[in-house]
Short mmCIF file of C-alpha atoms and ligand atoms in Angstrom, two decimals:
data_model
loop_
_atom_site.label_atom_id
_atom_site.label_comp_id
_atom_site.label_asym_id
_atom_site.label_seq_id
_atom_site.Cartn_x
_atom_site.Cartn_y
_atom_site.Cartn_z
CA UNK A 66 -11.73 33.00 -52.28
CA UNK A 67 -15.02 34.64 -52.59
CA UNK A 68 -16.55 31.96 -50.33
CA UNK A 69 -13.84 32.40 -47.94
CA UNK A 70 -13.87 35.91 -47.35
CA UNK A 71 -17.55 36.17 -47.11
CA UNK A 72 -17.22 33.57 -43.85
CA UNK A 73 -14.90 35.82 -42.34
CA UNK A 74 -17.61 38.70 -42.92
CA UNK A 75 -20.36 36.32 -41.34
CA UNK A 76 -18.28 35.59 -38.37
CA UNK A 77 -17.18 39.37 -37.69
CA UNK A 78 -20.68 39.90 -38.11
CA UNK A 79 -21.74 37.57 -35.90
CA UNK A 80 -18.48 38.63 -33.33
CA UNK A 81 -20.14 42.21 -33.64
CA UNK A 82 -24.34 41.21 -32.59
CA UNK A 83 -22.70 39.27 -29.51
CA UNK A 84 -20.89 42.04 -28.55
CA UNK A 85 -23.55 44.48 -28.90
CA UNK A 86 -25.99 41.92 -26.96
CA UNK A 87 -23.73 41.51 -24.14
CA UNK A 88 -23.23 45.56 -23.76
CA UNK A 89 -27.11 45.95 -24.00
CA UNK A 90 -27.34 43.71 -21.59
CA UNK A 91 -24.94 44.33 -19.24
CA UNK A 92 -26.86 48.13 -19.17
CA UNK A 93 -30.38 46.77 -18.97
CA UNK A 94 -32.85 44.54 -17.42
CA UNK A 95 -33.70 41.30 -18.84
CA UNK A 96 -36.09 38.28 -18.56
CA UNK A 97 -34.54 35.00 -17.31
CA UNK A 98 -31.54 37.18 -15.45
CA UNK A 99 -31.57 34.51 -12.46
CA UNK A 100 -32.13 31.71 -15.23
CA UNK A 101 -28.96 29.88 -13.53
CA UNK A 102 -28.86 31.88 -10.60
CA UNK A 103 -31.60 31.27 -8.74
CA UNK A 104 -34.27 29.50 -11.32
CA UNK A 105 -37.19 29.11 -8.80
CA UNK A 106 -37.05 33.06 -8.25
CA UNK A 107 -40.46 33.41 -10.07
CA UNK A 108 -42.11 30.42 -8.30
CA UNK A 109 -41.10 31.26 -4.91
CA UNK A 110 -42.32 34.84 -5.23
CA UNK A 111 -45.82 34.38 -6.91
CA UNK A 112 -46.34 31.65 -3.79
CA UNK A 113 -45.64 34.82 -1.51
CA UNK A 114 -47.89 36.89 -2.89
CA UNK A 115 -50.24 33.69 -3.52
CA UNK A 116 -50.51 32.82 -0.19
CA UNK A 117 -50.69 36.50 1.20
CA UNK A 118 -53.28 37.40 -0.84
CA UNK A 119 -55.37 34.44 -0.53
CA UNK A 120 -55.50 35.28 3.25
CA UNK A 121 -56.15 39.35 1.99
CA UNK A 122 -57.62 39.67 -1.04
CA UNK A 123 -56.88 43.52 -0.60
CA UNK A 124 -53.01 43.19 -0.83
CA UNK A 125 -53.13 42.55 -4.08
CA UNK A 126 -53.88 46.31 -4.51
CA UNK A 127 -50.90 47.05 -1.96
CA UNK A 128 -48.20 45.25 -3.34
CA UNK A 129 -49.06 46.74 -6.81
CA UNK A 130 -48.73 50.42 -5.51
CA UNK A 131 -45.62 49.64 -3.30
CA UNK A 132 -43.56 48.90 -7.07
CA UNK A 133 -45.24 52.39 -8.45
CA UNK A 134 -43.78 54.50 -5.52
CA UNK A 135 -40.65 52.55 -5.64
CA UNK A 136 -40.03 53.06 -9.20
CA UNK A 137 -41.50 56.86 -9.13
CA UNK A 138 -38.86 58.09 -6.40
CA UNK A 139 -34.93 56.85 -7.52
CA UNK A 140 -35.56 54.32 -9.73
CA UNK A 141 -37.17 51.09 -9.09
CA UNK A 142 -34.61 50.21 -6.44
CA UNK A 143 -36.10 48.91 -3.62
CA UNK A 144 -35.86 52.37 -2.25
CA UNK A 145 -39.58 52.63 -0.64
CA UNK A 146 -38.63 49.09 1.26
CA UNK A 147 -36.32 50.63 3.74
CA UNK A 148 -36.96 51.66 7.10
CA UNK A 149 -35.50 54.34 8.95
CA UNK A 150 -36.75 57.49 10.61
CA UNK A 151 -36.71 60.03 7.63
CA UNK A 152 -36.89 56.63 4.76
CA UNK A 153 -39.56 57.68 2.09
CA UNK A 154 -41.82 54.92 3.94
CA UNK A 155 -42.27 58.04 6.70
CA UNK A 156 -43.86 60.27 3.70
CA UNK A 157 -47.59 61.46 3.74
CA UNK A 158 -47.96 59.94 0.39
CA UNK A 159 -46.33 56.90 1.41
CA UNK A 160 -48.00 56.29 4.46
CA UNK A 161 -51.04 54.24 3.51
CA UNK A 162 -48.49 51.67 1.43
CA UNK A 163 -49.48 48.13 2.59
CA UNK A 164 -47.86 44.81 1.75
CA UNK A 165 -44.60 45.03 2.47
CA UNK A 166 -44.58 42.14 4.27
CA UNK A 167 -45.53 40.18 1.38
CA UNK A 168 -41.98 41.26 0.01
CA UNK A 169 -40.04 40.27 2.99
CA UNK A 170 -41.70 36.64 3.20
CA UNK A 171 -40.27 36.42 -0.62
CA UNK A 172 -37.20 37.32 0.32
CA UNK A 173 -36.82 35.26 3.05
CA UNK A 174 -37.52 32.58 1.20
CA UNK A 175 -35.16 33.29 -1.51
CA UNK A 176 -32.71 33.93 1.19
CA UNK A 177 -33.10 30.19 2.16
CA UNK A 178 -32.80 29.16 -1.13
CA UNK A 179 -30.33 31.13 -3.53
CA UNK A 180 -28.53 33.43 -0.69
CA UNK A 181 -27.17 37.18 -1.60
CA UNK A 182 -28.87 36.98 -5.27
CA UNK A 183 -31.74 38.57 -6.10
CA UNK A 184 -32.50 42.45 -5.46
CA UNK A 185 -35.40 43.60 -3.04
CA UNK A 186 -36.42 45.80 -6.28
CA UNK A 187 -36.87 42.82 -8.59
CA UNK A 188 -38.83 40.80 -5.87
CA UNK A 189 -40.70 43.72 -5.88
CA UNK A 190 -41.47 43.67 -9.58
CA UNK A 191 -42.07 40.32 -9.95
CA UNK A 192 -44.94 40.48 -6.93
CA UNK A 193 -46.66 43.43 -8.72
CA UNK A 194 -47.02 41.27 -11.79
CA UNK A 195 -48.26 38.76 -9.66
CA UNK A 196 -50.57 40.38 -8.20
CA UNK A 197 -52.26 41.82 -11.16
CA UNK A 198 -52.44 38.11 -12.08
CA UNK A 199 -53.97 36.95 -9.00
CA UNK A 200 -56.47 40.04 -9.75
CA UNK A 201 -57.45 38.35 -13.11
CA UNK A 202 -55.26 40.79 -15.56
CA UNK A 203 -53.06 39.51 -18.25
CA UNK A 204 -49.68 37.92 -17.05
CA UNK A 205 -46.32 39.74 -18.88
CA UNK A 206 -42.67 38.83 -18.51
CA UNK A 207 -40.86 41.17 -16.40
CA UNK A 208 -36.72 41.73 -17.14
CA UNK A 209 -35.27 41.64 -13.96
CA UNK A 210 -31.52 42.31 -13.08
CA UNK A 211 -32.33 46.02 -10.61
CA UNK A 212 -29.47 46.31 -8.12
CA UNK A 213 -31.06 47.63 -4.70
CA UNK A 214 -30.42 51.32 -3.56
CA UNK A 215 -28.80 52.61 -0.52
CA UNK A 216 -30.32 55.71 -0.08
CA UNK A 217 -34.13 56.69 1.19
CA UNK A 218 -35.03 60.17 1.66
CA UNK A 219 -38.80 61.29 2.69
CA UNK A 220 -37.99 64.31 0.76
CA UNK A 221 -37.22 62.46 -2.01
CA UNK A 222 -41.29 61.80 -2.76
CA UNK A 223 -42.59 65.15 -3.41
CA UNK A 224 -42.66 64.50 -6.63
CA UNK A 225 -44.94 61.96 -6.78
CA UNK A 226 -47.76 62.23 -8.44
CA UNK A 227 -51.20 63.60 -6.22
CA UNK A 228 -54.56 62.85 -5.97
CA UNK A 229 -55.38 66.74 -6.60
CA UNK A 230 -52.75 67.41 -9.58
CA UNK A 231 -54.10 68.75 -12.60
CA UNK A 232 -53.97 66.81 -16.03
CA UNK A 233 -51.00 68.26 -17.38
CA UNK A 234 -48.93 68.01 -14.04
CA UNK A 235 -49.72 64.67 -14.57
CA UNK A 236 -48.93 64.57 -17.51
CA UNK A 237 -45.34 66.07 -17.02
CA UNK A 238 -44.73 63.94 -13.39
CA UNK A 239 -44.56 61.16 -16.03
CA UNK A 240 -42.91 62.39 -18.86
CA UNK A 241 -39.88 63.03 -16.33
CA UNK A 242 -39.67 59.36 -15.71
CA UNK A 243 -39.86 58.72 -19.56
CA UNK A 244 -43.62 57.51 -19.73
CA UNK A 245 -45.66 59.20 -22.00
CA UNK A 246 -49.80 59.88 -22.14
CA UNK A 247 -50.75 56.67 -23.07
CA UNK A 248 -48.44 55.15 -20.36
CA UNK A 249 -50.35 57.32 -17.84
CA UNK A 250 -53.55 56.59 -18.41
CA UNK A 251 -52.67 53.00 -18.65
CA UNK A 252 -50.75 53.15 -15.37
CA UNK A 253 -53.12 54.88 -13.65
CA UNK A 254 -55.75 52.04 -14.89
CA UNK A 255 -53.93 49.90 -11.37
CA UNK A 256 -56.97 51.98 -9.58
CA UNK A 257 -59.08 49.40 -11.07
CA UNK A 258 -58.14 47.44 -7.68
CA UNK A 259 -57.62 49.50 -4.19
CA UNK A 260 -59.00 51.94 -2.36
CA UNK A 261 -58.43 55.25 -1.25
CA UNK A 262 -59.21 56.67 2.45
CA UNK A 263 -61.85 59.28 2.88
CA UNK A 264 -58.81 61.74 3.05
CA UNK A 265 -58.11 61.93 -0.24
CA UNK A 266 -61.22 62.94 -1.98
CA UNK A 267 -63.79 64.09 0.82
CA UNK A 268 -62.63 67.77 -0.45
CA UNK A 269 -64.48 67.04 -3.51
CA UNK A 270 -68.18 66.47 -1.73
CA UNK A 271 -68.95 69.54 0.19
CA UNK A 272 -67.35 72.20 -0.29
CA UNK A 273 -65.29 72.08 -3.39
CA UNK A 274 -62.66 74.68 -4.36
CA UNK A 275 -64.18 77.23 -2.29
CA UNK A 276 -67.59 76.92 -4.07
CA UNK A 277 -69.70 75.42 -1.56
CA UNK A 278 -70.40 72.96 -4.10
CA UNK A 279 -69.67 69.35 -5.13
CA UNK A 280 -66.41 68.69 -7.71
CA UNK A 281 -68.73 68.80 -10.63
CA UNK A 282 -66.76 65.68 -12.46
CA UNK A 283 -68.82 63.80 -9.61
CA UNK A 284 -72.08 62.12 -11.40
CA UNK A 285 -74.79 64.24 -8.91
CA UNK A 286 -76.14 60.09 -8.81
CA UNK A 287 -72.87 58.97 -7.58
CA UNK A 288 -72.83 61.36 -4.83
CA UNK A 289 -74.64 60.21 -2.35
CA UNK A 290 -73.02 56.82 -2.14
CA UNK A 291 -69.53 58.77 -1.88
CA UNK A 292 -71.40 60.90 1.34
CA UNK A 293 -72.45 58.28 3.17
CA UNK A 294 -69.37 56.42 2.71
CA UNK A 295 -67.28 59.76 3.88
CA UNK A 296 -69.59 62.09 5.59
CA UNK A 297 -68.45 65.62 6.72
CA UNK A 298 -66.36 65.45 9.93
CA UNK A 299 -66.48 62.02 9.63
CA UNK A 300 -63.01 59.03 9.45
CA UNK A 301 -60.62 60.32 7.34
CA UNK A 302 -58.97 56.70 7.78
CA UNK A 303 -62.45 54.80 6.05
CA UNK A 304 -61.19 53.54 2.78
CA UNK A 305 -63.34 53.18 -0.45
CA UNK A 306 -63.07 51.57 -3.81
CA UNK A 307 -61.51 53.63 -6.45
CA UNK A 308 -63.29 51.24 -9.12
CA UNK A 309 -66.78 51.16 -7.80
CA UNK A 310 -68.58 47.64 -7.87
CA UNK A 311 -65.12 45.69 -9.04
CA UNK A 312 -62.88 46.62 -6.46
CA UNK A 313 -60.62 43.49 -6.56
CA UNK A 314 -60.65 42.48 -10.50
CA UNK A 315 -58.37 43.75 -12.97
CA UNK A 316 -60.88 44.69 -15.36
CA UNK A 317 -61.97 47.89 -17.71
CA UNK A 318 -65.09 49.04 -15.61
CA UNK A 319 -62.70 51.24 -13.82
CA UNK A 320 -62.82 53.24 -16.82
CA UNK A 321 -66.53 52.93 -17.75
CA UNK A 322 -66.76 54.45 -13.91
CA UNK A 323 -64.73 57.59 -15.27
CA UNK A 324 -66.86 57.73 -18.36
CA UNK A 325 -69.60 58.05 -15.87
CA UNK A 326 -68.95 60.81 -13.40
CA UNK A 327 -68.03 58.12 -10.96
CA UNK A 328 -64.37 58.56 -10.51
CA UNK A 329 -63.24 59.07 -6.73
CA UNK A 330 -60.40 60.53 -7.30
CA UNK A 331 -60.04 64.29 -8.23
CA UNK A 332 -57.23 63.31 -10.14
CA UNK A 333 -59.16 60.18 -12.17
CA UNK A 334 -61.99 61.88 -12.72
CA UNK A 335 -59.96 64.10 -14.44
CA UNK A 336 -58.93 61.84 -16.97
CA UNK A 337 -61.71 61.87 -18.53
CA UNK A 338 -63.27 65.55 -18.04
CA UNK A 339 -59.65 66.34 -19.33
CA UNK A 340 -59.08 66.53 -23.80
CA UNK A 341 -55.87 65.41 -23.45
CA UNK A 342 -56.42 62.03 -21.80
CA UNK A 343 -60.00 61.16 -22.65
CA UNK A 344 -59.23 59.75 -25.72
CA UNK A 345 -57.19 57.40 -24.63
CA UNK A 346 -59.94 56.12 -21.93
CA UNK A 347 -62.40 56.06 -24.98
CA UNK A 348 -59.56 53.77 -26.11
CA UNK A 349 -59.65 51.08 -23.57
CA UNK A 350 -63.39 51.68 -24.10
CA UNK A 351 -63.84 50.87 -27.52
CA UNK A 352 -65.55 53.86 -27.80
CA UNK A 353 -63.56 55.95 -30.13
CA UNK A 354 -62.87 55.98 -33.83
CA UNK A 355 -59.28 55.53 -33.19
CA UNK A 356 -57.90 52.00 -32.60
CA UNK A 357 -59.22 50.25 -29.44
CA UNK A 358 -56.65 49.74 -26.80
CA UNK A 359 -56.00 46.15 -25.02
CA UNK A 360 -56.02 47.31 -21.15
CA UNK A 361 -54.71 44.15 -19.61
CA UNK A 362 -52.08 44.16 -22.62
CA UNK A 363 -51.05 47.39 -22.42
CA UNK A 364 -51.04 47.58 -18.62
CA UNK A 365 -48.05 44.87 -18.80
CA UNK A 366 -46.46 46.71 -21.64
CA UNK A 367 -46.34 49.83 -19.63
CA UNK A 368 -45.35 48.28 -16.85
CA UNK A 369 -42.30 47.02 -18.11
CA UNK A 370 -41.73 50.44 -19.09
CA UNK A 371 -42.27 52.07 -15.82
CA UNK A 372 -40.05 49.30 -14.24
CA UNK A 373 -37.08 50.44 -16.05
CA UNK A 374 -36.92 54.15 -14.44
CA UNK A 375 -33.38 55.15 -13.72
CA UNK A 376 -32.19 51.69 -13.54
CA UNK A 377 -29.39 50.52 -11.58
CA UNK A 378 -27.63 47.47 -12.45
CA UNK A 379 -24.43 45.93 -12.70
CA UNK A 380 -22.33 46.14 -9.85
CA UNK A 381 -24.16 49.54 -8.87
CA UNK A 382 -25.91 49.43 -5.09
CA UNK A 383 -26.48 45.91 -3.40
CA UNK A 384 -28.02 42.90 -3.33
CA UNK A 385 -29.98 42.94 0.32
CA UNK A 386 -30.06 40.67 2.38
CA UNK A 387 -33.37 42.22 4.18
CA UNK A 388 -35.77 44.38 2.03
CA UNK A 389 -35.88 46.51 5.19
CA UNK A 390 -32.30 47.89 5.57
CA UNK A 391 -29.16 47.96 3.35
CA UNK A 392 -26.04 45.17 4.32
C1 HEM B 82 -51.42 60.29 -11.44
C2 HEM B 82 -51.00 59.20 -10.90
C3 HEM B 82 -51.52 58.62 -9.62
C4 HEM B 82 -52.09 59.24 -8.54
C5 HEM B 82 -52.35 60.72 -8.34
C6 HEM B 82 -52.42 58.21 -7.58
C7 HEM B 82 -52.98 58.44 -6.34
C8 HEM B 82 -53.44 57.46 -5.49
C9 HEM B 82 -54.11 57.70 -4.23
C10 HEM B 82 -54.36 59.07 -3.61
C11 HEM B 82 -54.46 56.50 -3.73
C12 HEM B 82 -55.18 56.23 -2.41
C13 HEM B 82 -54.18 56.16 -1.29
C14 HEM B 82 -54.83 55.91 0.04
O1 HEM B 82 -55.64 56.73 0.46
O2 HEM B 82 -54.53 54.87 0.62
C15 HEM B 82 -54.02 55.49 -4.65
C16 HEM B 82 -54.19 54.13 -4.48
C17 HEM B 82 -53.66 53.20 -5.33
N1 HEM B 82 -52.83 53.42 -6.41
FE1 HEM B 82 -52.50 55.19 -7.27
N2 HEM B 82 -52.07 57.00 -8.09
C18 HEM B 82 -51.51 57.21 -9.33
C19 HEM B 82 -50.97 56.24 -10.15
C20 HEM B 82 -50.88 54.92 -9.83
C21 HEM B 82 -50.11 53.94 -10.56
C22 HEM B 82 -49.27 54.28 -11.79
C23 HEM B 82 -50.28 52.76 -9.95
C24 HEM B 82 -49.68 51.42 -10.28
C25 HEM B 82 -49.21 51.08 -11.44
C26 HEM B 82 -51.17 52.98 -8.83
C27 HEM B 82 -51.65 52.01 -8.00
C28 HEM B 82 -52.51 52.22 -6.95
C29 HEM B 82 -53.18 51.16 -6.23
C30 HEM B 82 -53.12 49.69 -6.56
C31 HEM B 82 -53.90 51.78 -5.21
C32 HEM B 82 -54.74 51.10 -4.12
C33 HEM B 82 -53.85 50.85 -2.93
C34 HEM B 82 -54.50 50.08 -1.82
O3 HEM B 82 -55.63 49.61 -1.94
O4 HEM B 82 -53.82 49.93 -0.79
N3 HEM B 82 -51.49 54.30 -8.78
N4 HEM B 82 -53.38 56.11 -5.72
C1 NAG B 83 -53.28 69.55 -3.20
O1 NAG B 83 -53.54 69.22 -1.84
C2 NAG B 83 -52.51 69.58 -0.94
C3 NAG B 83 -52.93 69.14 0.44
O2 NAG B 83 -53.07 67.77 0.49
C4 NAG B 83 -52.28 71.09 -1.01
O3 NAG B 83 -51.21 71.44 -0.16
C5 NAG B 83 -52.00 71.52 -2.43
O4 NAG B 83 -51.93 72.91 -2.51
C6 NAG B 83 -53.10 71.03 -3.36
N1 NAG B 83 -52.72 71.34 -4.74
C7 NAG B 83 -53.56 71.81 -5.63
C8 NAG B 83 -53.03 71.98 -7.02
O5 NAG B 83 -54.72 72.10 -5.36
C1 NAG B 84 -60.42 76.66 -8.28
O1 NAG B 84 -60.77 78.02 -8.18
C2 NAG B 84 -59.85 78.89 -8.78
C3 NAG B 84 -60.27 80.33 -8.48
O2 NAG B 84 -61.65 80.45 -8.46
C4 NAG B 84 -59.81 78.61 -10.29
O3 NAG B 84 -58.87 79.44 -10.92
C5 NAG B 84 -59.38 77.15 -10.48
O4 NAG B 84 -59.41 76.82 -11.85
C6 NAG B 84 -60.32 76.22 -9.72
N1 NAG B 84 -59.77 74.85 -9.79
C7 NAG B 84 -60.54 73.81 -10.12
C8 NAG B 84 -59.86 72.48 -10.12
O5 NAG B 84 -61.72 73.90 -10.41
#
């Protein structure tokens, strides 16, 4: 009797966890969502990037930023992949996103093989992972199952972080999306790879703030370089490491360059002239009495986090069949 009625409180218990599994994931991403539907998803996209970046070592960096700015602006739904006139590809932020071709040769190719399955937003995902790989970071799994949006709005990206925002707009940029400080700094840690144009930080070598003066974050040894590379008057359109000396490996030094007045960014450097976020650099360092931080490790961690903004799943948006318009 006892027996009995302690089996029927195993199974209901066991009733209960599947039910509670299949709700969580029903709402949620998950790894192995194409597990039956399309199993060579993963292969078929890292040969896309592969391949692409083989031929441009630089795309890594693009195809990286392309899943931040989708997943910053609606969700991580494929959202920055559409064209259109007023799409948030037209955007002044947006503008200088590369790679997208990289994305449509995936899908394509997944097109061929497992038609009308998988979302522009988790090719999208998978390729940034990929391409951190490529770069020599720390491969993570990434839970896939984003349904593709059907709306693109320029307007949509002012909210995006800047190159000139202060540490605590940063800070709060973020926190609206649900990623905290250490998910910042971590995040921001892609700039180990890339570049920036001239554009975006010339205003901090002349004539700073109205002071006639260099940013003083800028090492006065680091200057120079950053002069000659963007002299007054000169091509806005010239584009420059952001990690000085290791501009296509996935590595820490991006943060020894902040440590060292040679961030090129107003809004790097900052992250470690700031309180708030320069422990967390001293972190990755191993320079702090606090527990040392993993980079690559915690780069995938946050990742996953970021890649999870305002999800949509289920039978919410589309599946496209081009990354470039909706059906
Ligand atoms: C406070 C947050 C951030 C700001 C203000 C910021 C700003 C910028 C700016 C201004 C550029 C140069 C754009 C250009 O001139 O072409 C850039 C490049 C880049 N960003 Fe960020 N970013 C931030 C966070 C992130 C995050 C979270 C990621 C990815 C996880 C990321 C990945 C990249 C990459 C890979 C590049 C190089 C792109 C290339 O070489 O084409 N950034 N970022
Ligand atoms: C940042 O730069 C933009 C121009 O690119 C400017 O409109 C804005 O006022 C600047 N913001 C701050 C906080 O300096
Ligand atoms: C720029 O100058 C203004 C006024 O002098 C000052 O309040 C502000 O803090 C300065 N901003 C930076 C980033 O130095």
């Amino acid at each position: 009797m006892k027996v009995s009625s302690f089996n029927i409180m195993a199974i209901l218990m066991c009733l209960l966890l599947a039910t509670l599994t299949t709700i969580a994931q029903g709402q949620g991403t998950r790894v192995g969502f194409y597990r039956t539907t399309c199993p060579s998803v993963e292969s078929i996209v890292r040969t896309a990037v592969q391949s692409a970046v083989q031929a441009d070592p630089t795309l890594a960096a693009g195809v990286l930023r392309i899943f931040f700015h989708d997943c910053f602006v609606h969700g991580c739904d494929g959202s920055v992949l559409l064209d259109g006139p007023s799409s948030e590809k037209t955007a002044p932020p947006n503008l200088p996103l590369r790679g997208f071709e990289v994305i449509d040769a995936a899908k394509s190719q997944l097109e061929t093989t497992c038609p009308g399955v998988v979302s522009c937003a988790d090719i999208s995902a998978l390729a940034a992972r990929d391409a951190v790989v490529l770069a020599g970071g720390i491969s993570w799994q990434v839970p896939l199952g984003r349904r593709d949006g059907l709306v693109s709005q320029a307007s949509d990206t002012v909210n995006l972080p800047a190159f000139n925002d202060s540490i605590s707009v940063q800070i709060s940029k973020f926190a609206d999306k649900g990623l905290n400080i250490q998910d910042l700094v971590t995040l921001v840690g892609a700039h180990t790879i890339g570049t920036g144009a001239c554009v975006v930080f010339r205003y901090r070598l002349y004539n700073f703030n109205g002071t006639n003066q260099p940013d003083p974050d800028i090492n006065p040894s680091f200057l120079p370089q950053l002069r000659a590379l963007c002299p007054e008057g000169g091509d806005d359109s010239r584009r420059v490491a952001l990690d000085t000396g290791s501009v296509t490996r996935f590595d820490t030094s991006y943060f020894t360059n902040l440590r060292n007045g040679r961030g090129v960014l107003e809004s790097d450097a900052k992250l470690w002239s700031d309180s708030t976020t320069r422990p967390i650099v001293q972190r990755f360092l191993g320079l702090s009495g606090l527990l040392g931080l993993t980079f690559n490790v915690e780069f995938g961690r946050s990742m996953v986090k970021m890649g999870n903004i305002e999800l949509r799943t289920g039978s919410q948006g589309e599946i496209r069949r081009v990354c470039r318009a909706t059906n």
